[in-house]
Short mmCIF file of C-alpha atoms and ligand atoms in Angstrom, two decimals:
data_model
loop_
_atom_site.label_atom_id
_atom_site.label_comp_id
_atom_site.label_asym_id
_atom_site.label_seq_id
_atom_site.Cartn_x
_atom_site.Cartn_y
_atom_site.Cartn_z
CA UNK G 1382 -26.99 -33.61 2.47
CA UNK G 1383 -24.91 -36.78 2.26
CA UNK G 1384 -21.35 -36.78 0.93
CA UNK G 1385 -21.36 -37.72 -2.74
CA UNK G 1386 -25.03 -36.89 -3.25
CA UNK G 1387 -23.98 -33.98 -5.45
CA UNK G 1388 -22.03 -36.20 -7.87
CA UNK G 1389 -24.11 -35.26 -10.88
CA UNK G 1390 -23.82 -31.59 -9.95
CA UNK G 1391 -20.01 -31.48 -9.98
CA UNK G 1392 -18.77 -28.98 -12.50
CA UNK G 1393 -20.57 -26.32 -14.43
CA UNK G 1394 -20.54 -25.08 -17.99
CA UNK G 1395 -20.06 -21.37 -18.63
CA UNK G 1396 -19.99 -20.58 -22.32
CA UNK G 1397 -17.61 -23.12 -23.87
CA UNK G 1398 -15.77 -23.57 -20.59
CA UNK G 1399 -16.43 -26.75 -18.65
CA UNK G 1400 -15.47 -25.90 -15.08
CA UNK G 1401 -14.21 -28.53 -12.67
CA UNK G 1402 -16.38 -27.37 -9.76
CA UNK G 1403 -19.32 -25.09 -9.00
CA UNK G 1404 -17.23 -23.01 -6.58
CA UNK G 1405 -15.75 -19.73 -7.70
CA UNK G 1406 -13.35 -17.32 -6.08
CA UNK G 1407 -15.09 -13.92 -5.78
CA UNK G 1408 -12.74 -11.01 -6.44
CA UNK G 1409 -11.49 -9.08 -3.40
CA UNK G 1410 -9.49 -6.14 -4.74
CA UNK G 1411 -6.05 -6.07 -3.16
CA UNK G 1412 -6.21 -9.69 -2.02
CA UNK G 1413 -7.20 -12.10 -4.79
CA UNK G 1414 -4.24 -11.34 -7.03
CA UNK G 1415 -2.15 -13.87 -8.89
CA UNK G 1416 -0.22 -15.19 -5.88
CA UNK G 1417 -3.32 -15.86 -3.79
CA UNK G 1418 -5.24 -17.35 -6.73
CA UNK G 1419 -2.34 -19.66 -7.52
CA UNK G 1420 -2.18 -20.84 -3.92
CA UNK G 1421 -5.90 -21.63 -3.85
CA UNK G 1422 -5.72 -23.46 -7.15
CA UNK G 1423 -2.90 -25.62 -5.82
CA UNK G 1424 -5.15 -26.68 -2.94
CA UNK G 1425 -7.87 -27.68 -5.41
CA UNK G 1426 -11.60 -27.13 -5.77
CA UNK G 1427 -11.67 -23.70 -7.43
CA UNK G 1428 -13.90 -23.87 -10.52
CA UNK G 1429 -13.26 -20.34 -11.74
CA UNK G 1430 -11.42 -17.28 -10.48
CA UNK G 1431 -11.81 -13.66 -11.47
CA UNK G 1432 -9.22 -10.91 -11.32
CA UNK G 1433 -9.71 -7.87 -9.15
CA UNK G 1434 -11.63 -5.18 -10.95
CA UNK G 1435 -9.67 -3.37 -13.67
CA UNK G 1436 -10.69 -0.06 -15.15
CA UNK G 1437 -11.22 -0.57 -18.87
CA UNK G 1438 -9.53 2.69 -19.94
CA UNK G 1439 -6.52 2.04 -17.70
CA UNK G 1440 -6.15 -1.40 -19.24
CA UNK G 1441 -6.24 0.06 -22.74
CA UNK G 1442 -3.53 2.51 -21.66
CA UNK G 1443 -1.63 -0.48 -20.29
CA UNK G 1444 -0.82 1.22 -17.02
CA UNK G 1445 1.58 -0.67 -14.76
CA UNK G 1446 -1.15 -1.23 -12.17
CA UNK G 1447 -3.68 -2.66 -14.63
CA UNK G 1448 -1.11 -4.99 -16.20
CA UNK G 1449 -0.25 -6.23 -12.71
CA UNK G 1450 -3.92 -6.91 -12.05
CA UNK G 1451 -4.32 -9.06 -15.17
CA UNK G 1452 -1.01 -10.89 -14.66
CA UNK G 1453 -1.59 -14.63 -14.88
CA UNK G 1454 0.18 -17.91 -15.54
CA UNK G 1455 -0.55 -21.43 -16.72
CA UNK G 1456 -1.59 -22.58 -13.24
CA UNK G 1457 -4.07 -19.71 -12.96
CA UNK G 1458 -6.78 -21.23 -15.16
CA UNK G 1459 -9.67 -20.82 -15.84
CA UNK G 1460 -9.67 -17.08 -15.27
CA UNK G 1461 -11.98 -14.18 -16.12
CA UNK G 1462 -10.81 -10.60 -16.10
CA UNK G 1463 -13.20 -8.24 -14.36
CA UNK G 1464 -13.68 -4.88 -16.07
CA UNK G 1465 -15.48 -1.79 -14.95
CA UNK G 1466 -16.34 1.40 -16.75
CA UNK G 1467 -19.22 3.78 -17.27
CA UNK G 1468 -18.24 4.07 -20.94
CA UNK G 1469 -19.37 1.37 -23.29
CA UNK G 1470 -16.67 2.01 -25.91
CA UNK G 1471 -13.95 1.48 -23.31
CA UNK G 1472 -15.53 -1.78 -22.20
CA UNK G 1473 -15.85 -2.99 -25.78
CA UNK G 1474 -12.24 -2.14 -26.64
CA UNK G 1475 -10.90 -3.62 -23.42
CA UNK G 1476 -12.82 -6.87 -23.98
CA UNK G 1477 -11.40 -7.14 -27.51
CA UNK G 1478 -7.92 -6.37 -26.17
CA UNK G 1479 -8.25 -9.22 -23.67
CA UNK G 1480 -9.56 -11.68 -26.24
CA UNK G 1481 -6.67 -10.82 -28.59
CA UNK G 1482 -4.28 -11.75 -25.76
CA UNK G 1483 -5.96 -15.11 -25.16
CA UNK G 1484 -7.81 -14.31 -21.95
CA UNK G 1485 -10.72 -16.71 -21.75
CA UNK G 1486 -13.48 -14.67 -20.15
CA UNK G 1487 -14.64 -11.15 -19.32
CA UNK G 1488 -16.68 -10.25 -16.27
CA UNK G 1489 -18.40 -6.86 -16.07
CA UNK G 1490 -18.67 -5.29 -12.63
CA UNK G 1491 -22.14 -3.99 -11.72
CA UNK G 1492 -21.75 -4.44 -7.99
CA UNK G 1493 -18.99 -2.21 -6.72
CA UNK G 1494 -20.43 0.27 -4.17
CA UNK G 1495 -17.46 2.66 -4.11
CA UNK G 1496 -18.46 6.29 -4.59
CA UNK G 1497 -15.51 6.95 -6.90
CA UNK G 1498 -16.54 4.15 -9.25
CA UNK G 1499 -20.28 4.80 -9.04
CA UNK G 1500 -19.66 8.51 -9.64
CA UNK G 1501 -18.02 7.65 -12.96
CA UNK G 1502 -21.09 5.61 -13.94
CA UNK G 1503 -19.55 2.18 -13.24
CA UNK G 1504 -20.08 -0.58 -10.68
CA UNK G 1505 -23.47 -0.71 -8.95
CA UNK G 1506 -24.51 2.55 -10.64
CA UNK G 1507 -25.12 0.53 -13.83
CA UNK G 1508 -27.99 -1.26 -12.07
CA UNK G 1509 -29.93 2.01 -11.89
CA UNK G 1510 -30.70 1.90 -15.61
CA UNK G 1511 -31.39 -1.68 -16.59
CA UNK G 1512 -31.86 -0.93 -20.27
CA UNK G 1513 -28.58 0.96 -20.59
CA UNK G 1514 -26.77 -1.76 -18.64
CA UNK G 1515 -28.12 -4.48 -20.92
CA UNK G 1516 -27.23 -2.52 -24.04
CA UNK G 1517 -23.72 -2.10 -22.70
CA UNK G 1518 -23.27 -5.83 -22.11
CA UNK G 1519 -24.82 -6.59 -25.51
CA UNK G 1520 -22.22 -4.43 -27.23
CA UNK G 1521 -19.45 -6.35 -25.50
CA UNK G 1522 -21.02 -9.72 -26.37
CA UNK G 1523 -21.26 -8.60 -29.99
CA UNK G 1524 -17.53 -8.03 -30.35
CA UNK G 1525 -15.99 -11.00 -28.52
CA UNK G 1526 -16.37 -14.77 -28.72
CA UNK G 1527 -15.16 -15.45 -25.18
CA UNK G 1528 -17.86 -15.75 -22.48
CA UNK G 1529 -19.08 -12.48 -21.03
CA UNK G 1530 -20.41 -12.64 -17.46
CA UNK G 1531 -21.73 -9.98 -15.06
CA UNK G 1532 -21.29 -9.58 -11.32
CA UNK G 1533 -24.06 -7.58 -9.68
CA UNK G 1534 -25.80 -6.78 -6.44
CA UNK G 1535 -29.54 -7.02 -5.79
CA UNK G 1536 -30.06 -3.40 -6.86
CA UNK G 1537 -29.24 0.11 -5.72
CA UNK G 1538 -31.48 -0.08 -2.62
CA UNK G 1539 -34.47 -2.01 -1.28
CA UNK G 1540 -36.85 0.20 -3.28
CA UNK G 1541 -35.13 -0.74 -6.54
CA UNK G 1542 -34.66 -4.52 -6.64
CA UNK G 1543 -33.23 -4.65 -10.16
CA UNK G 1544 -31.54 -8.07 -10.14
CA UNK G 1545 -34.39 -10.33 -11.39
CA UNK G 1546 -35.32 -8.07 -14.29
CA UNK G 1547 -31.69 -7.46 -15.17
CA UNK G 1548 -30.89 -11.17 -15.00
CA UNK G 1549 -33.72 -12.04 -17.38
CA UNK G 1550 -32.65 -9.38 -19.86
CA UNK G 1551 -29.00 -10.40 -19.63
CA UNK G 1552 -29.90 -14.00 -20.34
CA UNK G 1553 -31.86 -12.93 -23.42
CA UNK G 1554 -28.82 -11.23 -24.95
CA UNK G 1555 -26.54 -14.22 -24.39
CA UNK G 1556 -24.71 -13.41 -21.16
CA UNK G 1557 -22.86 -16.58 -20.16
CA UNK G 1558 -23.55 -16.35 -16.40
CA UNK G 1559 -24.17 -13.85 -13.63
CA UNK G 1560 -22.96 -13.67 -10.05
CA UNK G 1561 -25.30 -12.04 -7.54
CA UNK G 1562 -24.01 -10.65 -4.25
CA UNK G 1563 -27.15 -10.79 -2.11
CA UNK G 1564 -27.01 -7.23 -0.80
CA UNK G 1565 -28.03 -3.87 -2.26
CA UNK G 1566 -25.59 -1.08 -2.96
CA UNK G 1567 -27.11 0.92 -0.11
CA UNK G 1568 -26.40 -1.94 2.28
CA UNK G 1569 -22.72 -1.93 1.40
CA UNK G 1570 -21.45 -4.88 3.45
CA UNK G 1571 -23.88 -4.46 6.32
CA UNK G 1572 -26.69 -6.77 7.33
CA UNK G 1573 -27.32 -10.28 6.11
CA UNK G 1574 -27.46 -11.64 2.60
CA UNK G 1575 -30.98 -11.74 1.18
CA UNK G 1576 -31.26 -15.31 -0.09
CA UNK G 1577 -34.92 -14.87 -1.03
CA UNK G 1578 -33.95 -12.10 -3.45
CA UNK G 1579 -31.19 -14.29 -4.91
CA UNK G 1580 -33.79 -17.02 -5.38
CA UNK G 1581 -36.08 -14.59 -7.21
CA UNK G 1582 -33.18 -13.75 -9.49
CA UNK G 1583 -32.54 -17.43 -10.19
CA UNK G 1584 -36.24 -17.90 -10.93
CA UNK G 1585 -36.20 -15.03 -13.42
CA UNK G 1586 -33.78 -16.99 -15.63
CA UNK G 1587 -34.16 -20.22 -17.60
CA UNK G 1588 -30.75 -21.70 -18.38
CA UNK G 1589 -28.13 -19.05 -17.65
CA UNK G 1590 -26.18 -20.10 -14.55
CA UNK G 1591 -26.73 -17.80 -11.59
CA UNK G 1592 -23.88 -17.86 -9.10
CA UNK G 1593 -24.88 -16.90 -5.56
CA UNK G 1594 -22.51 -14.87 -3.42
CA UNK G 1595 -22.25 -13.54 0.09
CA UNK G 1596 -21.20 -14.70 3.56
CA UNK G 1597 -20.29 -18.31 2.70
CA UNK G 1598 -17.79 -19.46 5.32
CA UNK G 1599 -18.37 -23.21 5.59
CA UNK G 1600 -19.38 -26.27 3.57
CA UNK G 1601 -22.74 -26.15 5.36
CA UNK G 1602 -23.26 -22.49 4.37
CA UNK G 1603 -22.69 -23.47 0.74
CA UNK G 1604 -25.17 -26.34 0.91
CA UNK G 1605 -27.87 -24.20 2.45
CA UNK G 1606 -27.22 -21.52 -0.19
CA UNK G 1607 -27.91 -24.09 -2.94
CA UNK G 1608 -31.05 -25.27 -1.14
CA UNK G 1609 -32.39 -21.78 -0.39
CA UNK G 1610 -31.74 -20.19 -3.78
CA UNK G 1611 -31.54 -22.91 -6.45
CA UNK G 1612 -28.30 -21.29 -7.66
CA UNK G 1613 -26.00 -23.11 -10.09
CA UNK G 1614 -22.78 -22.23 -8.30
CA UNK G 1615 -21.35 -20.27 -5.42
CA UNK G 1616 -18.73 -17.51 -5.33
CA UNK G 1617 -16.71 -17.15 -2.15
CA UNK G 1618 -14.65 -14.08 -1.27
CA UNK G 1619 -13.91 -13.38 2.40
CA UNK G 1620 -14.61 -17.00 3.30
CA UNK G 1621 -11.60 -17.99 1.17
CA UNK G 1622 -9.38 -15.64 3.17
CA UNK G 1623 -10.66 -17.01 6.45
CA UNK G 1624 -10.30 -20.61 5.27
CA UNK G 1625 -8.26 -21.02 2.07
CA UNK G 1626 -9.05 -24.77 2.24
CA UNK G 1627 -12.78 -24.18 1.80
CA UNK G 1628 -12.73 -25.02 -1.93
CA UNK G 1629 -10.86 -28.25 -1.28
CA UNK G 1630 -13.36 -29.18 1.44
CA UNK G 1631 -16.31 -28.47 -0.86
CA UNK G 1632 -14.82 -30.55 -3.66
CA UNK G 1633 -13.99 -33.42 -1.31
CA UNK G 1634 -17.54 -33.40 -0.02
CA UNK G 1635 -18.98 -33.54 -3.53
CA UNK G 1636 -16.69 -36.43 -4.41
CA UNK G 1637 -17.97 -38.35 -1.41
CA UNK G 1638 -14.70 -38.00 0.48
CA UNK G 1639 -14.57 -36.69 4.04
CA UNK G 1640 -13.36 -33.08 4.03
CA UNK G 1641 -9.83 -32.90 5.44
CA UNK G 1642 -8.49 -30.16 7.68
CA UNK G 1643 -5.09 -28.69 6.82
CA UNK G 1644 -2.25 -29.75 9.07
CA UNK G 1645 -0.34 -27.03 10.94
CA UNK G 1646 2.61 -27.66 8.54
CA UNK G 1647 0.33 -27.13 5.55
CA UNK G 1648 -0.95 -23.89 7.05
CA UNK G 1649 2.53 -22.50 7.62
CA UNK G 1650 3.63 -23.63 4.14
CA UNK G 1651 0.65 -21.78 2.73
CA UNK G 1652 1.85 -18.58 4.37
CA UNK G 1653 5.41 -19.08 3.10
CA UNK G 1654 4.51 -20.06 -0.45
CA UNK G 1655 2.00 -17.25 -0.73
CA UNK G 1656 4.69 -14.74 0.14
CA UNK G 1657 7.29 -16.35 -2.16
CA UNK G 1658 4.87 -16.24 -5.10
CA UNK G 1659 4.18 -12.61 -4.37
CA UNK G 1660 7.89 -11.87 -4.17
CA UNK G 1661 8.36 -13.51 -7.57
CA UNK G 1662 6.00 -10.92 -9.04
CA UNK G 1663 6.73 -7.86 -6.91
CA UNK G 1664 10.22 -8.48 -5.48
CA UNK G 1665 10.92 -6.71 -2.15
CA UNK G 1666 7.81 -4.54 -2.53
CA UNK G 1667 5.86 -7.71 -1.67
CA UNK G 1668 6.78 -7.00 1.98
CA UNK G 1669 4.49 -3.98 1.80
CA UNK G 1670 1.67 -5.66 -0.13
CA UNK G 1671 1.72 -8.69 2.12
CA UNK G 1672 0.96 -6.65 5.24
CA UNK G 1673 -2.69 -6.52 4.24
CA UNK G 1674 -2.91 -10.23 4.93
CA UNK G 1675 -1.68 -10.00 8.52
CA UNK G 1676 -5.14 -9.99 10.11
CA UNK G 1677 -6.25 -13.01 8.07
CA UNK G 1678 -3.14 -14.99 8.84
CA UNK G 1679 -3.45 -14.07 12.49
CA UNK G 1680 -6.81 -15.85 12.52
CA UNK G 1681 -5.98 -18.72 10.17
CA UNK G 1682 -2.76 -19.60 11.98
CA UNK G 1683 -3.93 -18.71 15.49
CA UNK G 1684 -0.72 -16.80 16.19
CA UNK G 1685 -0.20 -14.41 19.12
CA UNK G 1686 -1.04 -10.77 18.42
CA UNK G 1687 2.58 -9.60 18.56
CA UNK G 1688 3.40 -11.95 15.66
CA UNK G 1689 0.41 -10.79 13.67
CA UNK G 1690 1.69 -7.31 14.28
CA UNK G 1691 5.13 -8.23 12.99
CA UNK G 1692 3.51 -9.56 9.81
CA UNK G 1693 1.97 -6.12 9.50
CA UNK G 1694 5.32 -4.33 9.73
CA UNK G 1695 8.07 -6.52 8.28
CA UNK G 1696 10.41 -4.94 5.76
CA UNK G 1697 12.68 -7.61 4.34
CA UNK G 1698 12.87 -11.23 3.21
CA UNK G 1699 15.10 -12.03 6.19
CA UNK G 1700 12.57 -10.60 8.60
CA UNK G 1701 9.85 -12.65 6.93
CA UNK G 1702 11.91 -15.84 7.37
CA UNK G 1703 12.35 -15.04 11.03
CA UNK G 1704 8.61 -14.49 11.45
CA UNK G 1705 7.94 -17.86 9.79
CA UNK G 1706 10.23 -19.57 12.29
CA UNK G 1707 8.27 -17.94 15.12
CA UNK G 1708 4.96 -18.85 13.52
CA UNK G 1709 6.05 -22.50 13.41
CA UNK G 1710 6.73 -22.30 17.13
CA UNK G 1711 3.60 -20.44 18.19
CA UNK G 1712 1.07 -21.75 15.68
CA UNK G 1713 -2.35 -22.39 17.21
CA UNK G 1714 -1.69 -20.56 20.47
CA UNK G 1715 -4.46 -18.04 19.95
CA UNK G 1716 -7.76 -19.81 19.57
CA UNK G 1717 -10.91 -17.85 18.96
CA UNK G 1718 -14.08 -19.91 19.04
CA UNK G 1719 -15.63 -18.01 16.16
CA UNK G 1720 -12.82 -16.97 13.83
CA UNK G 1721 -13.23 -13.45 12.59
CA UNK G 1722 -10.83 -11.00 11.02
CA UNK G 1723 -10.68 -7.30 10.46
CA UNK G 1724 -11.16 -6.30 6.88
CA UNK G 1725 -11.47 -2.96 5.19
CA UNK G 1726 -14.54 -3.27 3.02
CA UNK G 1727 -14.97 -1.07 -0.06
CA UNK G 1728 -16.48 2.33 0.68
CA UNK G 1729 -16.59 1.65 4.36
CA UNK G 1730 -14.66 1.45 7.56
CA UNK G 1731 -12.77 -1.55 8.80
CA UNK G 1732 -15.39 -4.09 9.75
CA UNK G 1733 -15.20 -7.20 11.82
CA UNK G 1734 -16.12 -10.20 9.76
C1 FMN S 2018 -11.91 -5.89 0.21
C2 FMN S 2018 -12.93 -6.27 -0.82
C3 FMN S 2018 -12.65 -6.05 -2.15
C4 FMN S 2018 -13.60 -6.40 -3.14
N1 FMN S 2018 -13.28 -6.22 -4.45
C5 FMN S 2018 -14.18 -6.61 -5.42
C6 FMN S 2018 -13.86 -6.49 -6.80
O1 FMN S 2018 -12.77 -6.08 -7.20
N2 FMN S 2018 -14.82 -6.87 -7.70
C7 FMN S 2018 -16.04 -7.36 -7.31
O2 FMN S 2018 -16.86 -7.70 -8.15
N3 FMN S 2018 -16.35 -7.49 -6.01
C8 FMN S 2018 -15.45 -7.14 -5.06
N4 FMN S 2018 -15.76 -7.32 -3.75
C9 FMN S 2018 -17.02 -7.98 -3.39
C10 FMN S 2018 -16.82 -9.49 -3.25
O3 FMN S 2018 -16.45 -10.08 -4.48
C11 FMN S 2018 -18.09 -10.19 -2.75
O4 FMN S 2018 -19.12 -9.91 -3.64
C12 FMN S 2018 -18.47 -9.74 -1.34
O5 FMN S 2018 -17.35 -9.65 -0.50
C13 FMN S 2018 -19.46 -10.74 -0.71
O6 FMN S 2018 -18.96 -12.05 -0.77
P1 FMN S 2018 -18.19 -12.73 0.48
O7 FMN S 2018 -19.09 -12.62 1.68
O8 FMN S 2018 -17.97 -14.16 0.02
O9 FMN S 2018 -16.92 -11.97 0.68
C14 FMN S 2018 -14.85 -6.96 -2.76
C15 FMN S 2018 -15.12 -7.17 -1.41
C16 FMN S 2018 -14.18 -6.84 -0.42
C17 FMN S 2018 -14.50 -7.10 1.01
#
């Protein structure tokens, strides 16, 4: 594909929202919170972001944790809040609650593989009963005017490929868009993404945008995903952690500009600003939350292992500042040919990705 050949494809309409690009940030619970979303948006190229999944009942109870998860600001637009529940009334009430507070979209989780969430009837469990799932979404669509979208997997397992049928039914009731992670619940995060099955899901729909998701790490991966599946857009999760500049690169490519690599200064500033934004929201507790990012930053910044380890253990703002000074000095010293990072995937062990 030549740069600029996607000009007419730039942007995407979801409900009344005209999005600037076809590239969405897929939610990664514990990572894609307000600070990280804001950082990505500043780099450019993110068409839509979604909050980490929020339990509908907890939101209605306005627990501290759920209010933190839906925290947003003017820079963090457009945004959908992702809800999960096995109880339709909770979903309906939570969607209304969000609309009343000017949130501009609701995304219903039908993909989460975690036993705790599936056991309560939510996440991927909803895909086991297509009719009940569709009725649930229809009830939500009935009560709100903001776009309602769904994020799903291909089905519970290979013997129950529910996505095409579910997609068709969801389109018929007015779902604004769906995102399909190209794995089954049984697969968890193992194995490759089944692009053929995503394609079948796209083909089961007429106009509703289908957003493809899974294992996109480069501009080339995104292009081949469009070609292989016919999807309308692409959601990127772990690829955005491994390369936060991926959305900017994709947008530059579509605008016919050569994708630019971040300078080392930009990369270190990203680390600093990300932490400062987090500290604005969580004060000194951000030192604890930020540790989760150590493995990613180790890869992105190519820092020696002992520094990555310090990012995993620091306890104060001063210590963070000292680490930044060391990162500036040792940036790029550790080069791995194929960048990978350790990540704890839902319902599973730490995997190398
Ligand atoms: C740590 C982690 C947390 C996740 N949290 C969510 C979540 O809150 N909601 C959701 O719909 N998907 C969640 N996912 C799934 C991702 O959104 C995405 O579908 C999956 O990682 C595949 O896309 P990727 O290869 O681009 O990461 C999570 C995945 C990971 C690894």
